[in-house]
Tab-separated table of C-alpha atoms in Angstrom:
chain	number	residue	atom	x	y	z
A	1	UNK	CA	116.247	67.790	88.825
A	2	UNK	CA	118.648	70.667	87.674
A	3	UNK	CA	117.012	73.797	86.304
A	4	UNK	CA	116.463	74.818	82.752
A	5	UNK	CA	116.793	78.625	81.020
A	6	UNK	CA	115.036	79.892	77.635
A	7	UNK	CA	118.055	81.937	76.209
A	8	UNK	CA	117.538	83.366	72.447
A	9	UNK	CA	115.726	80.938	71.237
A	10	UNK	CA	117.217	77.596	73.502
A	11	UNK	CA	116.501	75.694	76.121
A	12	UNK	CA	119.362	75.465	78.176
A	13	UNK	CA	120.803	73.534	81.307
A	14	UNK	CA	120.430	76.732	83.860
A	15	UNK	CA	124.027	76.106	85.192
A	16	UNK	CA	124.910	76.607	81.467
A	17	UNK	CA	122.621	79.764	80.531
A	18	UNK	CA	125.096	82.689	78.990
A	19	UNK	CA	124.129	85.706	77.543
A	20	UNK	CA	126.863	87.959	75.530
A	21	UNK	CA	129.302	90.208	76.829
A	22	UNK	CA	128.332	92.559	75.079
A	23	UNK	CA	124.447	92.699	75.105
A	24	UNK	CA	123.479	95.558	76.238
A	25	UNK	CA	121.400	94.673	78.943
A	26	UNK	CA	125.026	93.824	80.646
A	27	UNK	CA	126.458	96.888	79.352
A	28	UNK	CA	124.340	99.579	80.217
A	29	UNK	CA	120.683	98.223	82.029
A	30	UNK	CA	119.309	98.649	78.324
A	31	UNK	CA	116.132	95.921	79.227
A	32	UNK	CA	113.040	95.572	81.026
A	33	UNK	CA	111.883	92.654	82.918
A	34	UNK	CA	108.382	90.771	84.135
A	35	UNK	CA	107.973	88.800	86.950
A	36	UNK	CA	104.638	86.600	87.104
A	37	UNK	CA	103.281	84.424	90.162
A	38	UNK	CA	102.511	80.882	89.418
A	39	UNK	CA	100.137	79.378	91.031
A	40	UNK	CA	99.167	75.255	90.984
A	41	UNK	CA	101.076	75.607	87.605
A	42	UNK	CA	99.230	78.176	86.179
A	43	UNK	CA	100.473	82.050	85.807
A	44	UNK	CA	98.445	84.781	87.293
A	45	UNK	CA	97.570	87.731	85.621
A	46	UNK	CA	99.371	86.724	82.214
A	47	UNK	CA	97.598	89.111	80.854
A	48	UNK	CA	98.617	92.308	82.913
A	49	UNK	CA	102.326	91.540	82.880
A	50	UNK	CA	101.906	90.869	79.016
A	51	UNK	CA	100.316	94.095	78.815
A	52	UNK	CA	102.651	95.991	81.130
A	53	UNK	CA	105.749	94.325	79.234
A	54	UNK	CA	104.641	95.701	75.903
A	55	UNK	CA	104.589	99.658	77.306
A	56	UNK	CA	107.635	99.449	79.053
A	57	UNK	CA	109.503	97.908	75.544
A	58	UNK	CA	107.225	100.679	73.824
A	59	UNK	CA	109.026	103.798	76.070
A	60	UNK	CA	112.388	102.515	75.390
A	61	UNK	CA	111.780	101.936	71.880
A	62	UNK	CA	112.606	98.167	71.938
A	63	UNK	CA	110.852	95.350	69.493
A	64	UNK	CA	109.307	92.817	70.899
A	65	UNK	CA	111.545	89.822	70.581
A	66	UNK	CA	108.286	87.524	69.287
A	67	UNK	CA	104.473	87.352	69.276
A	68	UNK	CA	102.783	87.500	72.868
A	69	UNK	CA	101.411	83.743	71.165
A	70	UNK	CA	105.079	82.736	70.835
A	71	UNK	CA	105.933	84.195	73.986
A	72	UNK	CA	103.233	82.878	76.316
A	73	UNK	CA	104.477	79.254	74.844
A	74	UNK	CA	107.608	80.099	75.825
A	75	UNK	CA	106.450	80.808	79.553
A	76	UNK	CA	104.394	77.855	79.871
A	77	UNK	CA	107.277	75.532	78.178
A	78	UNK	CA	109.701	76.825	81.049
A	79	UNK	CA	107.406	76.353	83.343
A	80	UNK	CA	106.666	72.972	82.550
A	81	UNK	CA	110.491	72.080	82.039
A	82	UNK	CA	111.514	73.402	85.362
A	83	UNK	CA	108.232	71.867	86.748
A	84	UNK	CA	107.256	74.240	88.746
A	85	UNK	CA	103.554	74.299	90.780
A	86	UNK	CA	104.063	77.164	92.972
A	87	UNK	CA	106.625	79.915	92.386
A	88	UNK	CA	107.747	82.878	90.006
A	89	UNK	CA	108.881	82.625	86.034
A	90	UNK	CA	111.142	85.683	85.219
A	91	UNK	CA	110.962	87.258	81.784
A	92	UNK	CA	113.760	89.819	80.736
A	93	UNK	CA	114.440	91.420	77.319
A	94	UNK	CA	116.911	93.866	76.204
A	95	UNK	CA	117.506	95.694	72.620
A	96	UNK	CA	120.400	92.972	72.099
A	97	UNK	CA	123.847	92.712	71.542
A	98	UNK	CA	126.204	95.242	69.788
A	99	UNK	CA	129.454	97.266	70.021
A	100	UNK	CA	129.220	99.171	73.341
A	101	UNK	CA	128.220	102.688	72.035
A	102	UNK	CA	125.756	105.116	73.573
A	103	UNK	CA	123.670	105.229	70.521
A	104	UNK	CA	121.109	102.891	69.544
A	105	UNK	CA	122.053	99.878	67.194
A	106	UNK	CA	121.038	99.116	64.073
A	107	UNK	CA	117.445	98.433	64.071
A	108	UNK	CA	117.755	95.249	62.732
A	109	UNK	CA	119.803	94.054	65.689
A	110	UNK	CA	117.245	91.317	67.718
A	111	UNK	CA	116.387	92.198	71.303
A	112	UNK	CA	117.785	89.317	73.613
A	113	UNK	CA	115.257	87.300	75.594
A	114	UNK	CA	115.721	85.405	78.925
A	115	UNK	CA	113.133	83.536	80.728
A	116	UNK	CA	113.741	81.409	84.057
A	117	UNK	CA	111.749	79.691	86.135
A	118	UNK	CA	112.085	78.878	89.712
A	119	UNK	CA	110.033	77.009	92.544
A	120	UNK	CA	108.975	78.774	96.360
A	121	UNK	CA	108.168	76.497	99.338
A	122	UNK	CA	104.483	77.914	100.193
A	123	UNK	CA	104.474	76.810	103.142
A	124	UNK	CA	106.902	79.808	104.027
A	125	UNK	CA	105.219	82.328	102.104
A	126	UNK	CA	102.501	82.867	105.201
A	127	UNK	CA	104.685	83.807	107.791
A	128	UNK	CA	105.067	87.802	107.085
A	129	UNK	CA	101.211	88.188	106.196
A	130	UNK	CA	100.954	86.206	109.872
A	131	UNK	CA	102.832	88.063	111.630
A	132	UNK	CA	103.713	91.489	109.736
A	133	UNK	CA	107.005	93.134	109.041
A	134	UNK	CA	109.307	96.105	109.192
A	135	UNK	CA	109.861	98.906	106.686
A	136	UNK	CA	113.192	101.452	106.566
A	137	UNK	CA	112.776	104.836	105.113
A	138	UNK	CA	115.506	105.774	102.481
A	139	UNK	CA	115.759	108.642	100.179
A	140	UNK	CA	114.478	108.440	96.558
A	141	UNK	CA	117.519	108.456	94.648
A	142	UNK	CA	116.076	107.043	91.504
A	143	UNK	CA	115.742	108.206	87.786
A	144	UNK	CA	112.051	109.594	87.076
A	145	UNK	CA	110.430	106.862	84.568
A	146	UNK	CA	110.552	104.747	87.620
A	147	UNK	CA	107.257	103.731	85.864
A	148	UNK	CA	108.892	101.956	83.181
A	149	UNK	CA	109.986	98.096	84.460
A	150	UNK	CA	113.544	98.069	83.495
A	151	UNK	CA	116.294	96.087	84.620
A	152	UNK	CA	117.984	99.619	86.398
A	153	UNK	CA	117.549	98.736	89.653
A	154	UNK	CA	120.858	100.052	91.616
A	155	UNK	CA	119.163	102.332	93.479
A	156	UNK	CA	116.272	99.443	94.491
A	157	UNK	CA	119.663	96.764	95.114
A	158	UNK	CA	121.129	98.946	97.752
A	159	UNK	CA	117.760	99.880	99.541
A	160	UNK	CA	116.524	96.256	99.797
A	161	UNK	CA	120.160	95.493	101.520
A	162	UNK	CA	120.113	98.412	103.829
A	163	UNK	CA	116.574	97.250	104.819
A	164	UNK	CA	118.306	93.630	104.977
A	165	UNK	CA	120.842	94.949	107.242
A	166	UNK	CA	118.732	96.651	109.727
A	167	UNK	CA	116.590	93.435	109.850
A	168	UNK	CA	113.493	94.790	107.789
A	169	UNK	CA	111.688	93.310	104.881
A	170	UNK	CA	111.273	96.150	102.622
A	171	UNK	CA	112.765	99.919	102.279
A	172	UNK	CA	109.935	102.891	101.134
A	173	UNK	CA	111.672	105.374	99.072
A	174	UNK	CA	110.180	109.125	100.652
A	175	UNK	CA	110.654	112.004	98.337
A	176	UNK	CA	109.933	115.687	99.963
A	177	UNK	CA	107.926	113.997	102.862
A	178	UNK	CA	106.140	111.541	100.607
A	179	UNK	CA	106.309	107.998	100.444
A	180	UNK	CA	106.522	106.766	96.857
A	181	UNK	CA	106.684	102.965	96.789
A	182	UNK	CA	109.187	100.065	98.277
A	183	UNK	CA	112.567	98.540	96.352
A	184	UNK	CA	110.320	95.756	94.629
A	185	UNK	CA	106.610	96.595	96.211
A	186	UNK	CA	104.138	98.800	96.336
A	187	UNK	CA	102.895	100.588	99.724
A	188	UNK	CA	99.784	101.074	101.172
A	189	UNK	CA	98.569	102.587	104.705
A	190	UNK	CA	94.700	102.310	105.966
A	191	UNK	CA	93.889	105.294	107.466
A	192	UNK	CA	92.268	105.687	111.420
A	193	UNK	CA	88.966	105.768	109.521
A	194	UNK	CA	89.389	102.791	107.252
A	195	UNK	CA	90.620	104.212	103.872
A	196	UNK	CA	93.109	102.507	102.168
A	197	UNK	CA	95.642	105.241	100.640
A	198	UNK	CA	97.998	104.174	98.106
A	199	UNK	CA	99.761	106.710	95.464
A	200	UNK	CA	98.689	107.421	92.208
A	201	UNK	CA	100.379	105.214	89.686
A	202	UNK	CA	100.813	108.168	86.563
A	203	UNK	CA	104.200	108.942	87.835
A	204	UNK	CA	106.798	107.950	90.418
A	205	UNK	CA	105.946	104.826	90.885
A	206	UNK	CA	105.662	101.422	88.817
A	207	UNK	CA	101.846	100.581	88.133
A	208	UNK	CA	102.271	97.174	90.073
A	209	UNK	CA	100.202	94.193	88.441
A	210	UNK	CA	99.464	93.425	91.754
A	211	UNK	CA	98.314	96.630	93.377
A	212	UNK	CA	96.184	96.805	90.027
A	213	UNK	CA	94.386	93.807	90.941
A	214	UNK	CA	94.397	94.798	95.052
A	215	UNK	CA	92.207	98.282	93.844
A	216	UNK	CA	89.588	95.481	92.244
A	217	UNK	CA	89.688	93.462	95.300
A	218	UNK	CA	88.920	96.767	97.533
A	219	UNK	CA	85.924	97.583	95.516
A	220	UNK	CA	84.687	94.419	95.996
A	221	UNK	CA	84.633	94.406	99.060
A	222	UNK	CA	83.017	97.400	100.012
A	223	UNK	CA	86.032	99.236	100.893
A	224	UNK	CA	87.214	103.022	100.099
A	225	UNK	CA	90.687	103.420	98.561
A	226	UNK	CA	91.827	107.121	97.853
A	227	UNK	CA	94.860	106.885	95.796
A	228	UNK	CA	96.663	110.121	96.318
A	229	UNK	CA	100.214	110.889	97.669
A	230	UNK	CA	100.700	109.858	101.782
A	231	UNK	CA	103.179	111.453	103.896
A	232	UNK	CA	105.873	109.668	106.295
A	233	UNK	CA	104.092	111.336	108.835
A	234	UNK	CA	100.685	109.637	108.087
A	235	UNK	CA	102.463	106.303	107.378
A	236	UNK	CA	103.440	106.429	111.036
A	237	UNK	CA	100.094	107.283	112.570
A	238	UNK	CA	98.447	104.805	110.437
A	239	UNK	CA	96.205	102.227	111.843
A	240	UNK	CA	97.465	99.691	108.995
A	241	UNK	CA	100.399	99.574	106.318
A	242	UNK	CA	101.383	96.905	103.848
A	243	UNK	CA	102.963	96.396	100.780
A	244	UNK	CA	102.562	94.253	97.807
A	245	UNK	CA	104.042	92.288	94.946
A	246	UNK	CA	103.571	89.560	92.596
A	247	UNK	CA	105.705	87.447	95.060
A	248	UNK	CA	104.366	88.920	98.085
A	249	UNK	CA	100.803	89.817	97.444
A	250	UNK	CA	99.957	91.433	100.747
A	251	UNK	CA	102.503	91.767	103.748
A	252	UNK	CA	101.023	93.669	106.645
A	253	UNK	CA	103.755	96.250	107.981
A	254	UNK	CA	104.271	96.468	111.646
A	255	UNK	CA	106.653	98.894	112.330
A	256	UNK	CA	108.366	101.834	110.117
A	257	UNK	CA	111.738	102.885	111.023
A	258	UNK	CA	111.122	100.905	114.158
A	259	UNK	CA	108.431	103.009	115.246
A	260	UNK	CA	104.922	100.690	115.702
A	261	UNK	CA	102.420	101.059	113.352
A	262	UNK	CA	98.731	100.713	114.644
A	263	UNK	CA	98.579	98.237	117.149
A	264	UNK	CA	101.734	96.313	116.076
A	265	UNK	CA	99.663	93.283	114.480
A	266	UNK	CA	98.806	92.465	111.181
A	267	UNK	CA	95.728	94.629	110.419
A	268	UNK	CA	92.368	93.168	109.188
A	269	UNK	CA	91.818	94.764	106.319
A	270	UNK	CA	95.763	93.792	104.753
A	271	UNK	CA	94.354	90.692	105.925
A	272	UNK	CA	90.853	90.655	103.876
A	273	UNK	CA	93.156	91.390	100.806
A	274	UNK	CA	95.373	88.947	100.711
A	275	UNK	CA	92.849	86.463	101.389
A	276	UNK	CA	90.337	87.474	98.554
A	277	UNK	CA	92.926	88.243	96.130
A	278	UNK	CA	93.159	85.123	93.938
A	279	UNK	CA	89.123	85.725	93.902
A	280	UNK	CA	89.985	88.209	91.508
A	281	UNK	CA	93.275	87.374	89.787
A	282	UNK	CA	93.142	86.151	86.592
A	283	UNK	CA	94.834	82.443	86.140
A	284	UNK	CA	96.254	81.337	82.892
A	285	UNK	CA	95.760	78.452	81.133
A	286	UNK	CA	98.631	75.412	81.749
């Protein structure tokens, strides 16, 4: 079955999905983007990334490009179309197309809407939360509203590949001694006496949907979380570290800059989170 795009306002043949030259998304990272989990056919956490979408347009001063009503059909409808049961949908929006310039267009100019849809094997998701994986360290070379999802993610692209290349999963950007968050995850250490330590979310970092839901998930389970900055330094003499996504969840981390991390298996308490997360995620209706 070949793969279908929403583009502006069409369903497409995915082989045939085109956006504009000049939209400026293209021309100058002028978008923000969602990416939501689906689960047995059903989203998780609509709501959140729904939520999250509608600040991050808000801080770059971009309309939403249709009701979150409309919208969530359009989700669903791509869903369905690409028939997807277990996998991601993708959601990006920009402020549209328009003569490359600097300034803002005219406000009247429509913000440019993508969504895709694409099927995982989950069978193959298990293996990293079974048997943990490796972090790099890079330098946090990235703008400061980090905390705003848009679609500027140089800085992430060439840390993911550097992790790639030195046969990690993930790179943590460290800033000053501090570990901030990964190229698409957040991060996580337990300390030796069982507190989970993850960094504040105000600044730095992007509020991750799933991290939100993780803090729930702790406090459910009886478990302390101090959310403050971490060092490198206390990453490495961790008992646990993980990181998580909405295409992840949990991944235990074994080793940082190939220096073990606890006892060099996936930790128990990465463990109990991943297992009661969807406990506490929210699922959307089909």
């Amino acid at each position: 079955m070949s793969r279908v795009a929403y583009v502006n306002g069409l369903y497409v043949p995915h082989a045939e999905a085109a956006v504009h030259v000049e939209d400026r998304g293209y021309q100058f990272a002028d978008g923000v983007y969602e990416v939501c989990e689906v689960r047995g056919g059903r989203m998780v956490d609509e709501r959140r990334h729904m939520g999250r979408l509608q600040r991050s347009l808000r801080e770059l001063r971009i309309a939403m490009p249709m009701s979150l009503h409309a919208l969530g059909v359009v989700l669903r409808e791509t869903i369905r179309r690409n028939r997807v049961r277990d996998g991601i949908v993708y959601l990006q929006v920009t402020r549209g197309v328009a003569r490359r310039d600097h300034y803002f267009p005219s406000p009247d100019t429509p913000p440019s809407i993508v969504v895709t849809a694409r099927a995982s094997i989950p069978a193959k998701a298990p293996a990293p939360a079974i048997s943990g994986a490796a972090v790099i360290t890079v330098p946090d070379n990235r703008w400061d509203r980090v905390d705003i999802k848009t679609v500027g993610l140089l800085p992430n692209v060439l840390a993911k590949q550097a992790a790639k290349e030195a046969g990690a999963r993930e790179a943590w950007f460290v800033r000053d001694g501090v570990v901030m968050e990964g190229g698409s995850t957040n991060a996580w250490i337990v300390t030796e006496a069982g507190t989970i330590v993850t960094r504040p979310a105000e600044t730095g970092i992007l509020r991750g949907i799933t991290r939100t839901v993780l803090l729930e998930v702790a406090n459910r389970l009886g478990l302390t979380v101090d959310e403050r900055d971490f060092t490198l330094d206390e990453a490495f003499a961790a008992r646990e570290a993980f990181i998580s996504s909405a295409s992840n969840v949990v991944v235990p981390i074994v080793s940082i800059d190939g220096k073990t991390i606890g006892d060099g298996k996936p930790g128990p308490i990465a463990r109990s989170l991943r297992d009661s997360f969807y406990d506490v995620a929210e699922f959307a209706r089909k």
